[in-house]
Tab-separated table of C-alpha atoms and ligand atoms in Angstrom:
chain	number	residue	atom	x	y	z
H	1	MET	CA	0.000	0.000	0.000
H	2	LYS	CA	1.287	3.473	-0.914
H	3	LYS	CA	2.582	5.434	2.080
H	4	ARG	CA	2.024	9.137	1.814
H	5	THR	CA	4.126	11.950	3.220
H	6	PHE	CA	5.345	15.564	2.811
H	7	LYS	CA	8.669	17.357	2.317
H	8	GLY	CA	10.681	18.251	5.435
H	9	GLY	CA	9.996	17.153	9.000
H	10	VAL	CA	11.991	15.326	11.683
H	11	HIS	CA	12.080	12.019	13.561
H	12	PRO	CA	12.286	12.833	17.292
H	13	TYR	CA	12.278	10.140	20.021
H	14	ASP	CA	8.561	9.386	20.331
H	15	GLY	CA	8.193	8.107	23.921
H	16	LYS	CA	4.945	6.389	22.928
H	17	GLU	CA	5.985	3.034	24.415
H	18	LEU	CA	5.157	4.460	27.871
H	19	THR	CA	1.395	4.403	27.243
H	20	LYS	CA	0.519	2.891	23.874
H	21	ASN	CA	-0.347	-0.574	25.188
H	22	ILE	CA	-2.271	0.516	28.277
H	23	PRO	CA	-6.086	0.688	27.957
H	24	VAL	CA	-7.812	4.024	28.623
H	25	GLU	CA	-9.022	4.413	32.215
H	26	THR	CA	-11.959	6.577	33.282
H	27	VAL	CA	-11.315	8.985	36.148
H	28	VAL	CA	-14.251	10.147	38.253
H	29	PRO	CA	-14.075	13.875	39.016
H	30	HIS	CA	-14.276	15.218	42.567
H	31	GLY	CA	-14.537	18.692	44.032
H	32	ASP	CA	-14.845	21.945	42.123
H	33	MET	CA	-15.003	21.860	38.335
H	34	ILE	CA	-13.689	24.807	36.289
H	35	PHE	CA	-15.209	25.659	32.906
H	36	PRO	CA	-13.297	28.490	31.189
H	37	LEU	CA	-15.417	30.535	28.776
H	38	SER	CA	-12.567	30.520	26.215
H	39	GLN	CA	-11.573	26.956	25.402
H	40	HIS	CA	-11.629	27.520	21.663
H	41	ILE	CA	-10.540	29.859	18.881
H	42	GLY	CA	-12.868	32.873	18.599
H	43	ALA	CA	-15.052	34.932	20.897
H	44	PRO	CA	-15.493	33.777	24.519
H	45	ALA	CA	-18.777	32.041	25.345
H	46	LYS	CA	-21.426	33.980	27.333
H	47	PRO	CA	-22.572	32.499	30.670
H	48	LEU	CA	-26.184	31.271	30.842
H	49	VAL	CA	-26.032	30.569	34.591
H	50	LYS	CA	-25.297	32.590	37.724
H	51	LYS	CA	-23.912	31.935	41.182
H	52	GLY	CA	-26.198	29.595	43.147
H	53	ASP	CA	-27.867	27.974	40.111
H	54	TYR	CA	-28.219	24.197	40.063
H	55	VAL	CA	-26.963	22.641	36.811
H	56	LYS	CA	-27.205	19.163	35.385
H	57	MET	CA	-24.635	17.077	33.547
H	58	GLY	CA	-25.033	17.797	29.812
H	59	GLN	CA	-26.547	21.257	30.391
H	60	MET	CA	-25.348	24.206	28.298
H	61	ILE	CA	-23.882	26.654	30.824
H	62	ALA	CA	-22.473	29.183	28.352
H	63	GLU	CA	-23.474	29.911	24.762
H	64	ALA	CA	-21.288	30.790	21.784
H	65	GLY	CA	-20.399	34.483	21.920
H	66	GLY	CA	-20.173	35.011	18.160
H	67	PHE	CA	-20.056	33.244	14.807
H	68	ILE	CA	-16.649	31.778	15.624
H	69	SER	CA	-17.195	30.593	19.183
H	70	ALA	CA	-18.479	27.498	20.990
H	71	ASN	CA	-20.966	26.560	23.691
H	72	VAL	CA	-19.724	25.237	27.022
H	73	ILE	CA	-21.459	22.221	28.552
H	74	SER	CA	-21.343	21.106	32.180
H	75	SER	CA	-19.713	17.700	32.581
H	76	VAL	CA	-21.178	17.196	36.084
H	77	SER	CA	-24.245	18.110	38.103
H	78	GLY	CA	-23.904	20.586	40.960
H	79	THR	CA	-24.169	24.205	41.999
H	80	VAL	CA	-22.541	27.233	40.403
H	81	LYS	CA	-20.091	28.503	43.019
H	82	ALA	CA	-18.667	31.472	41.126
H	83	ILE	CA	-17.965	33.033	37.760
H	84	GLU	CA	-14.467	34.409	38.033
H	85	PRO	CA	-11.037	34.427	36.371
H	86	ARG	CA	-9.117	31.148	36.746
H	87	LEU	CA	-5.713	29.969	35.515
H	88	VAL	CA	-5.853	27.853	32.328
H	89	PRO	CA	-3.177	25.738	30.565
H	90	SER	CA	-2.030	28.658	28.359
H	91	GLY	CA	-0.906	30.469	31.546
H	92	GLU	CA	-3.630	33.106	31.217
H	93	MET	CA	-6.411	33.981	33.662
H	94	VAL	CA	-9.709	33.323	31.892
H	95	ASN	CA	-13.227	34.058	33.110
H	96	SER	CA	-14.622	30.666	34.154
H	97	ILE	CA	-17.755	29.064	35.589
H	98	VAL	CA	-16.883	27.189	38.779
H	99	ILE	CA	-19.279	24.358	39.693
H	100	THR	CA	-19.288	22.444	42.955
H	101	ASN	CA	-19.731	18.867	41.783
H	102	ASP	CA	-22.502	17.062	43.727
H	103	GLU	CA	-21.109	13.758	42.358
H	104	SER	CA	-24.600	12.456	41.486
H	105	ASP	CA	-24.147	12.925	37.694
H	106	THR	CA	-27.800	13.927	37.343
H	107	THR	CA	-28.260	14.414	33.617
H	108	VAL	CA	-30.473	16.618	31.461
H	109	ASP	CA	-33.498	14.931	29.857
H	110	GLY	CA	-32.675	12.846	26.794
H	111	PHE	CA	-28.966	12.581	27.655
H	112	GLY	CA	-27.445	9.457	26.088
H	113	LYS	CA	-30.516	8.658	23.965
H	114	ASN	CA	-29.890	6.783	20.688
H	115	ARG	CA	-30.531	8.774	17.507
H	116	ASP	CA	-30.497	7.654	13.858
H	117	TYR	CA	-28.329	10.161	11.998
H	118	THR	CA	-29.582	8.985	8.592
H	119	LYS	CA	-32.987	10.469	9.455
H	120	LEU	CA	-31.533	13.919	10.207
H	121	SER	CA	-31.139	16.791	7.743
H	122	LYS	CA	-27.760	18.461	7.227
H	123	GLU	CA	-28.972	21.512	9.160
H	124	GLU	CA	-30.100	19.335	12.082
H	125	ILE	CA	-26.708	17.584	12.212
H	126	ARG	CA	-24.815	20.899	12.178
H	127	GLN	CA	-27.092	22.306	14.887
H	128	ILE	CA	-26.558	19.254	17.131
H	129	ILE	CA	-22.772	19.603	16.724
H	130	LYS	CA	-22.999	23.312	17.549
H	131	ASP	CA	-25.253	22.711	20.565
H	132	ALA	CA	-22.830	20.047	21.812
H	133	GLY	CA	-19.982	22.599	22.043
H	134	ILE	CA	-17.642	20.555	19.864
H	135	VAL	CA	-14.326	22.110	18.807
H	136	GLY	CA	-11.187	20.613	17.262
H	137	LEU	CA	-9.758	18.423	20.020
H	138	GLY	CA	-6.417	17.983	18.268
H	139	GLY	CA	-5.215	21.208	19.882
H	140	ALA	CA	-6.471	24.043	17.671
H	141	GLY	CA	-9.937	24.333	19.234
H	142	PHE	CA	-11.619	25.652	16.088
H	143	PRO	CA	-15.424	25.373	16.436
H	144	THR	CA	-16.414	22.224	14.521
H	145	HIS	CA	-19.846	23.414	13.350
H	146	VAL	CA	-18.137	26.328	11.583
H	147	LYS	CA	-15.590	24.008	9.975
H	148	LEU	CA	-18.426	21.775	8.774
H	149	THR	CA	-20.197	24.737	7.130
H	150	PRO	CA	-17.888	25.716	4.242
H	151	LYS	CA	-18.934	28.263	1.623
H	152	ASN	CA	-19.587	25.598	-0.975
H	153	GLU	CA	-20.177	22.141	0.466
H	154	ASP	CA	-20.327	20.581	-3.017
H	155	GLU	CA	-16.619	21.372	-3.508
H	156	ILE	CA	-15.573	19.209	-0.571
H	157	ASP	CA	-14.225	15.940	-1.897
H	158	TYR	CA	-12.173	14.707	1.071
H	159	VAL	CA	-13.231	14.284	4.691
H	160	ILE	CA	-10.000	13.358	6.452
H	161	VAL	CA	-9.888	11.803	9.930
H	162	ASN	CA	-6.518	12.778	11.354
H	163	GLY	CA	-5.145	9.654	13.029
H	164	ALA	CA	-1.495	10.604	12.490
H	165	GLU	CA	-0.832	11.522	16.120
H	166	CYS	CA	2.704	12.531	15.179
H	167	GLU	CA	3.420	14.495	18.367
H	168	PRO	CA	5.845	12.490	20.562
H	169	TYR	CA	4.502	10.835	23.747
H	170	LEU	CA	0.812	11.244	22.810
H	171	THR	CA	-1.119	7.990	22.374
H	172	SER	CA	-4.721	8.984	23.142
H	173	ASP	CA	-5.829	8.846	19.493
H	174	TYR	CA	-4.066	5.502	19.048
H	175	ARG	CA	-5.853	4.014	22.050
H	176	MET	CA	-9.212	5.247	20.740
H	177	MET	CA	-8.487	3.782	17.311
H	178	MET	CA	-7.818	0.426	18.999
H	179	GLU	CA	-10.628	0.580	21.584
H	180	GLU	CA	-13.494	2.443	19.889
H	181	PRO	CA	-12.960	2.235	16.124
H	182	GLU	CA	-16.705	1.872	15.487
H	183	LYS	CA	-17.290	5.357	16.934
H	184	ILE	CA	-14.633	6.819	14.607
H	185	ILE	CA	-16.188	5.181	11.558
H	186	GLY	CA	-19.669	6.195	12.796
H	187	GLY	CA	-18.584	9.822	13.273
H	188	LEU	CA	-16.997	9.875	9.825
H	189	LYS	CA	-20.248	8.599	8.290
H	190	VAL	CA	-22.131	11.421	10.040
H	191	ILE	CA	-19.740	13.995	8.525
H	192	LEU	CA	-19.955	12.369	5.094
H	193	GLN	CA	-23.724	12.822	5.234
H	194	LEU	CA	-23.021	16.585	5.052
H	195	PHE	CA	-20.904	16.400	1.884
H	196	ASP	CA	-22.468	14.650	-1.099
H	197	ASN	CA	-19.290	14.564	-3.203
H	198	ALA	CA	-16.792	13.577	-0.513
H	199	LYS	CA	-14.855	10.434	0.191
H	200	GLY	CA	-13.808	9.570	3.750
H	201	VAL	CA	-10.129	8.959	4.508
H	202	ILE	CA	-8.796	7.771	7.852
H	203	ALA	CA	-5.116	8.756	7.759
H	204	ILE	CA	-2.828	6.879	10.166
H	205	GLU	CA	0.980	6.957	10.553
H	206	ASP	CA	2.694	3.641	9.845
H	207	ASN	CA	4.063	3.401	13.394
H	208	LYS	CA	0.521	2.230	14.286
H	209	PRO	CA	0.229	-0.914	12.105
H	210	GLU	CA	-2.355	-2.524	14.437
H	211	ALA	CA	-4.705	0.456	14.025
H	212	ILE	CA	-4.172	0.503	10.251
H	213	SER	CA	-5.125	-3.165	9.920
H	214	LEU	CA	-7.995	-3.078	12.475
H	215	ILE	CA	-9.735	-0.064	10.926
H	216	GLY	CA	-8.718	-1.127	7.418
H	217	GLU	CA	-10.570	-4.440	7.884
H	218	MET	CA	-13.609	-2.691	9.357
H	219	VAL	CA	-14.012	-0.367	6.346
H	220	GLU	CA	-13.218	-2.987	3.701
H	221	GLU	CA	-16.874	-3.186	2.657
H	222	GLU	CA	-17.426	0.585	2.829
H	223	GLU	CA	-17.454	2.002	-0.695
H	224	ASN	CA	-16.736	5.537	0.389
H	225	ILE	CA	-14.200	5.138	3.193
H	226	GLU	CA	-10.526	4.189	2.976
H	227	VAL	CA	-7.554	4.005	5.340
H	228	TYR	CA	-4.427	5.821	4.098
H	229	PRO	CA	-1.159	4.830	5.811
H	230	LEU	CA	1.228	7.757	6.208
H	231	LYS	CA	4.996	7.678	6.660
H	232	THR	CA	5.899	8.298	10.278
H	233	LYS	CA	7.393	11.758	10.431
H	234	TYR	CA	6.753	14.821	12.577
H	235	PRO	CA	4.651	17.014	11.899
H	236	GLN	CA	2.664	14.637	9.677
H	237	GLY	CA	-0.542	15.426	11.595
H	238	ALA	CA	-0.375	19.207	11.065
H	239	GLU	CA	-3.341	20.228	8.913
H	240	ARG	CA	-1.322	21.464	5.936
H	241	THR	CA	1.098	18.527	5.792
H	242	LEU	CA	-1.752	16.054	6.233
H	243	ILE	CA	-3.798	17.598	3.416
H	244	TYR	CA	-0.738	17.498	1.167
H	245	ALA	CA	0.021	13.861	2.036
H	246	VAL	CA	-3.579	12.749	1.429
H	247	SER	CA	-4.621	14.894	-1.546
H	248	GLY	CA	-1.417	16.347	-3.005
H	249	ARG	CA	-2.946	19.819	-2.557
H	250	GLU	CA	-1.138	22.714	-0.882
H	251	ILE	CA	-2.715	25.377	1.305
H	252	ASN	CA	-1.166	28.457	2.879
H	253	SER	CA	-1.998	30.647	5.866
H	254	THR	CA	-4.575	32.637	3.892
H	255	MET	CA	-6.574	29.509	3.007
H	256	LEU	CA	-8.824	27.126	4.875
H	257	PRO	CA	-8.680	23.359	4.287
H	258	ALA	CA	-12.102	23.721	2.621
H	259	ASP	CA	-10.461	25.943	-0.030
H	260	ALA	CA	-8.571	22.801	-1.067
H	261	GLY	CA	-11.738	20.672	-0.937
H	262	CYS	CA	-10.836	19.120	2.424
H	263	ILE	CA	-12.398	18.860	5.857
H	264	VAL	CA	-9.983	17.618	8.540
H	265	ASP	CA	-10.977	16.453	12.028
H	266	ASN	CA	-8.910	14.526	14.514
H	267	VAL	CA	-9.907	11.156	15.968
H	268	ASP	CA	-11.340	12.392	19.280
H	269	THR	CA	-13.296	15.162	17.525
H	270	VAL	CA	-14.888	12.593	15.207
H	271	ILE	CA	-15.793	10.435	18.221
H	272	SER	CA	-17.348	13.518	19.861
H	273	ILE	CA	-19.414	14.113	16.710
H	274	TYR	CA	-20.621	10.510	16.836
H	275	MET	CA	-21.488	10.819	20.543
H	276	ALA	CA	-23.391	14.097	20.050
H	277	VAL	CA	-25.331	13.070	16.958
H	278	CYS	CA	-25.926	9.345	17.560
H	279	LYS	CA	-25.899	9.181	21.391
H	280	SER	CA	-27.238	12.608	22.414
H	281	THR	CA	-24.104	13.205	24.488
H	282	PRO	CA	-22.499	16.669	24.184
H	283	LEU	CA	-18.787	17.345	24.600
H	284	ILE	CA	-18.165	16.720	28.289
H	285	ARG	CA	-15.077	14.541	28.176
H	286	ARG	CA	-11.833	13.994	26.318
H	287	ILE	CA	-8.945	11.542	26.342
H	288	VAL	CA	-5.773	12.886	27.987
H	289	THR	CA	-2.331	11.231	27.931
H	290	VAL	CA	-0.539	11.639	31.277
H	291	THR	CA	3.043	10.608	30.681
H	292	GLY	CA	6.787	11.283	30.946
H	293	ASP	CA	9.619	9.685	32.909
H	294	ALA	CA	8.627	11.567	36.088
H	295	VAL	CA	5.179	9.899	36.233
H	296	VAL	CA	4.781	6.665	38.255
H	297	GLN	CA	2.259	4.946	35.937
H	298	PRO	CA	1.844	6.786	32.637
H	299	HIS	CA	-1.682	6.313	31.300
H	300	ASN	CA	-4.406	7.580	29.000
H	301	PHE	CA	-7.434	8.813	30.876
H	302	ASN	CA	-11.012	9.445	29.902
H	303	ALA	CA	-11.269	12.781	31.723
H	304	ARG	CA	-14.237	15.055	32.249
H	305	ILE	CA	-13.729	18.565	30.924
H	306	GLY	CA	-13.398	20.911	33.897
H	307	MET	CA	-11.707	18.457	36.265
H	308	ASN	CA	-8.319	19.254	37.776
H	309	TYR	CA	-5.106	17.934	36.213
H	310	LEU	CA	-3.998	17.057	39.764
H	311	ASP	CA	-6.703	14.337	39.849
H	312	LEU	CA	-5.314	12.812	36.653
H	313	LEU	CA	-1.779	12.913	38.016
H	314	GLU	CA	-2.972	11.203	41.198
H	315	ALA	CA	-4.737	8.514	39.128
H	316	ALA	CA	-1.404	7.949	37.371
H	317	GLY	CA	0.235	7.203	40.730
H	318	GLY	CA	1.715	10.689	41.167
H	319	LEU	CA	5.299	11.744	40.503
H	320	LYS	CA	8.456	9.631	41.045
H	321	GLU	CA	10.537	12.742	41.457
H	322	ASN	CA	10.165	16.459	40.938
H	323	PRO	CA	9.958	17.116	37.200
H	324	GLU	CA	12.259	19.730	35.681
H	325	LYS	CA	9.697	20.425	33.015
H	326	ILE	CA	5.903	20.027	32.851
H	327	VAL	CA	4.133	20.544	29.558
H	328	SER	CA	0.464	20.718	28.606
H	329	GLY	CA	0.456	18.855	25.271
H	330	GLY	CA	3.431	17.231	23.571
H	331	PRO	CA	7.118	18.226	23.721
H	332	MET	CA	7.141	19.796	20.238
H	333	MET	CA	4.081	22.049	20.336
H	334	GLY	CA	2.921	21.993	23.963
H	335	MET	CA	2.955	24.822	26.517
H	336	ALA	CA	5.286	24.706	29.541
H	337	LEU	CA	3.300	24.811	32.802
H	338	SER	CA	4.267	26.406	36.086
H	339	THR	CA	1.581	24.431	37.967
H	340	VAL	CA	-0.677	21.435	37.362
H	341	ASP	CA	-3.428	22.925	39.503
H	342	ILE	CA	-5.402	23.847	36.387
H	343	PRO	CA	-8.470	22.423	34.661
H	344	VAL	CA	-8.633	19.961	31.786
H	345	ILE	CA	-10.136	21.950	28.920
H	346	LYS	CA	-11.436	20.929	25.488
H	347	THR	CA	-7.989	21.294	23.891
H	348	SER	CA	-6.018	19.479	26.641
H	349	SER	CA	-4.362	16.527	24.888
H	350	ALA	CA	-1.633	15.569	27.365
H	351	LEU	CA	0.241	16.277	30.563
H	352	LEU	CA	3.939	15.549	30.095
H	353	CYS	CA	6.228	15.492	33.153
H	354	MET	CA	9.955	15.151	32.422
H	355	THR	CA	12.803	14.749	34.903
H	356	HIS	CA	15.199	16.612	32.595
H	357	ASP	CA	14.676	19.728	30.563
H	358	GLU	CA	17.096	19.172	27.688
H	359	ALA	CA	16.429	22.583	26.193
H	360	ALA	CA	17.584	24.272	29.420
H	361	GLU	CA	20.925	22.428	29.332
H	362	PHE	CA	22.276	24.354	26.348
H	363	GLU	CA	23.050	28.026	25.892
H	364	PRO	CA	21.990	29.321	22.482
H	365	SER	CA	24.888	30.496	20.322
H	366	ALA	CA	25.269	32.326	17.004
H	367	CYS	CA	23.870	30.849	13.817
H	368	ILE	CA	26.506	28.861	11.926
H	369	ARG	CA	24.469	28.918	8.700
H	370	CYS	CA	24.344	25.139	8.450
H	371	GLY	CA	20.956	25.213	6.705
H	372	ARG	CA	19.476	22.342	8.726
H	373	CYS	CA	16.477	24.418	9.746
H	374	VAL	CA	15.690	25.095	6.084
H	375	SER	CA	15.804	21.429	5.119
H	376	VAL	CA	13.302	20.330	7.801
H	377	CYS	CA	10.801	23.222	7.583
H	378	PRO	CA	7.483	21.868	6.282
H	379	GLY	CA	6.355	25.442	5.576
H	380	HIS	CA	9.121	25.871	2.920
H	381	ILE	CA	10.366	28.992	4.657
H	382	VAL	CA	13.890	29.989	5.744
H	383	PRO	CA	13.858	29.940	9.553
H	384	GLN	CA	17.396	31.259	9.857
H	385	LYS	CA	16.455	34.421	7.913
H	386	LEU	CA	13.086	34.720	9.614
H	387	MET	CA	14.871	34.722	12.969
H	388	GLU	CA	16.715	37.918	12.044
H	389	PHE	CA	13.391	39.756	11.714
H	390	ALA	CA	11.861	38.124	14.809
H	391	GLU	CA	14.897	39.089	16.929
H	392	ARG	CA	14.744	42.687	15.724
H	393	HIS	CA	10.964	42.774	16.364
H	394	ASP	CA	10.635	43.775	12.710
H	395	ILE	CA	7.023	42.696	12.247
H	396	GLU	CA	6.757	43.926	8.627
H	397	GLY	CA	9.933	42.057	7.662
H	398	PHE	CA	8.679	38.951	9.470
H	399	GLU	CA	5.423	39.031	7.511
H	400	ALA	CA	7.146	39.762	4.194
H	401	ASN	CA	9.425	36.728	4.702
H	402	PHE	CA	6.488	34.338	5.074
H	403	GLY	CA	6.468	34.324	8.864
H	404	MET	CA	2.736	33.612	8.895
H	405	GLU	CA	3.346	30.368	6.979
H	406	CYS	CA	5.086	29.008	10.104
H	407	CYS	CA	2.894	26.414	11.844
H	408	GLU	CA	5.048	26.583	15.019
H	409	CYS	CA	5.914	22.889	14.636
H	410	GLY	CA	9.306	23.252	16.328
H	411	CYS	CA	11.276	21.241	13.726
H	412	CYS	CA	13.772	24.054	13.106
H	413	ALA	CA	14.570	24.538	16.804
H	414	TYR	CA	14.784	20.743	17.225
H	415	VAL	CA	17.583	20.354	14.634
H	416	CYS	CA	19.430	23.627	15.236
H	417	PRO	CA	22.992	22.795	16.452
H	418	ALA	CA	23.325	26.321	17.869
H	419	LYS	CA	20.149	25.704	19.960
H	420	ARG	CA	18.638	28.960	18.757
H	421	PRO	CA	15.128	29.489	20.175
H	422	LEU	CA	13.667	29.780	16.695
H	423	THR	CA	10.136	28.529	17.329
H	424	GLN	CA	9.675	30.558	20.535
H	425	ALA	CA	10.722	33.707	18.660
H	426	PHE	CA	8.346	32.891	15.788
H	427	LYS	CA	5.465	32.307	18.196
H	428	GLN	CA	5.979	35.774	19.684
H	429	ALA	CA	6.320	37.416	16.283
H	430	ARG	CA	3.210	35.662	14.939
H	431	LYS	CA	1.270	36.841	17.991
H	432	ALA	CA	2.439	40.413	17.322
H	433	VAL	CA	1.320	40.161	13.675
H	434	MET	CA	-2.109	38.827	14.708
H	435	GLU	CA	-2.439	41.642	17.236
H	436	LYS	CA	-1.524	44.213	14.584
H	437	ARG	CA	-4.077	42.726	12.170
H	438	ARG	CA	-6.744	42.715	14.875
H	439	LYS	CA	-6.149	46.383	15.682
H	440	LYS	CA	-6.272	47.275	11.991
H	441	ALA	CA	-9.545	45.356	11.543
F	501	SF4	S1	9.846	27.919	10.765
F	501	SF4	FE1	7.914	27.300	11.690
F	501	SF4	S2	7.084	25.784	10.269
F	501	SF4	FE2	9.261	26.015	9.769
F	501	SF4	S3	10.258	24.404	10.976
F	501	SF4	FE3	10.313	26.271	12.217
F	501	SF4	S4	8.500	26.151	13.539
F	501	SF4	FE4	8.199	24.665	11.845
F	502	SF4	S1	19.848	25.300	12.031
F	502	SF4	FE1	20.417	26.900	13.486
F	502	SF4	S2	22.606	27.238	13.078
F	502	SF4	FE2	21.779	26.098	11.307
F	502	SF4	S3	21.180	27.718	9.834
F	502	SF4	FE3	19.375	27.244	11.054
F	502	SF4	S4	19.443	28.771	12.704
F	502	SF4	FE4	21.482	28.720	11.821
């Protein structure tokens, strides 16, 4: 079978052996639950509850605050304790609904009820997905109902399920592909119902041969669904590299995947679509990998959104020793954390605790013009040159040299022998450009 790929990329140590063969465990939440109003790209959600209100599991507690925004659903039953700023994984204080969990899991009416998606119209399916508060769970947090409403739905010819999971250490998508493949195929069928001319592709890196053969066998009889094996290479799962590997089409920062005829959703997002549409269960949980050499028993957990990371760490047996570095997400694209006393949010994919911080062991030095960063950049840009503009805070120069084509994958910084903090500098510069554009708009 043809294995697809893209130009550039790296092969970092993947650390997946720590958790890939351990079944997902469900963790029951205790104590206060925190629901930030911004867990997605776009406008913050607007609270629908106030202090003292009783809420049920599955109840919408905040509604989308604009076209690009998402509802927030309570993952427990209990009483609203406060609406106040709380620390979130990005390190920011975000206005959040705090609910004291009564631990009875009293649900809203109709929660969990079976529903036949083939009897629903396209509008009904999109509305259910919107109501369920679903956003891209692969990390971006883009509201899914918006993604599934492109300008011209007839031009969509690929619906791609992103099963690459190229980020080192993360195995949550792999475990779901092995444990709940029928929900992934079911969710894909729901999405395909929205696009009359599309074919479904489940794209999986070839370091997951068991998932490729399991799902491949299950879709053998499906006329409109195929499994595409991808070469294992980071960042294979980034939207642009994945679209190129699957369809041969290229997109840039000014385009959406739909402009290239593609809709891309990651494995857990597709499962969430299946659960919302076919099982009347909104987005109240996600799978989180808790891993790293500092963790006693690395695991994947089925975690309720809003619960504290500390509870997941405790379920993983705690820490063997004090970690030098804690990251929310994977080592390539994740955010360093100063505390784990923060809530699991919709975009929380992993908690990585490492005894050594390799990056802190080296002092950056001057560029030796080796060109390695150029050869690995999947964005076909010249990181070494881009760095000159980022360091000088020359925002115009950064933009003119394709800085916005950077997907912040970290490949350039990973291979740089001078240990230059390329990606960190690009992140800052990209933020400054976005800010400038926002002000101008
Ligand atoms: S410049 Fe951006 S896209 Fe290119 S390798 Fe570096 S982080 Fe990745
Ligand atoms: S990899 Fe590092 S040292 Fe080599 S050209 Fe790029 S920035 Fe310079």
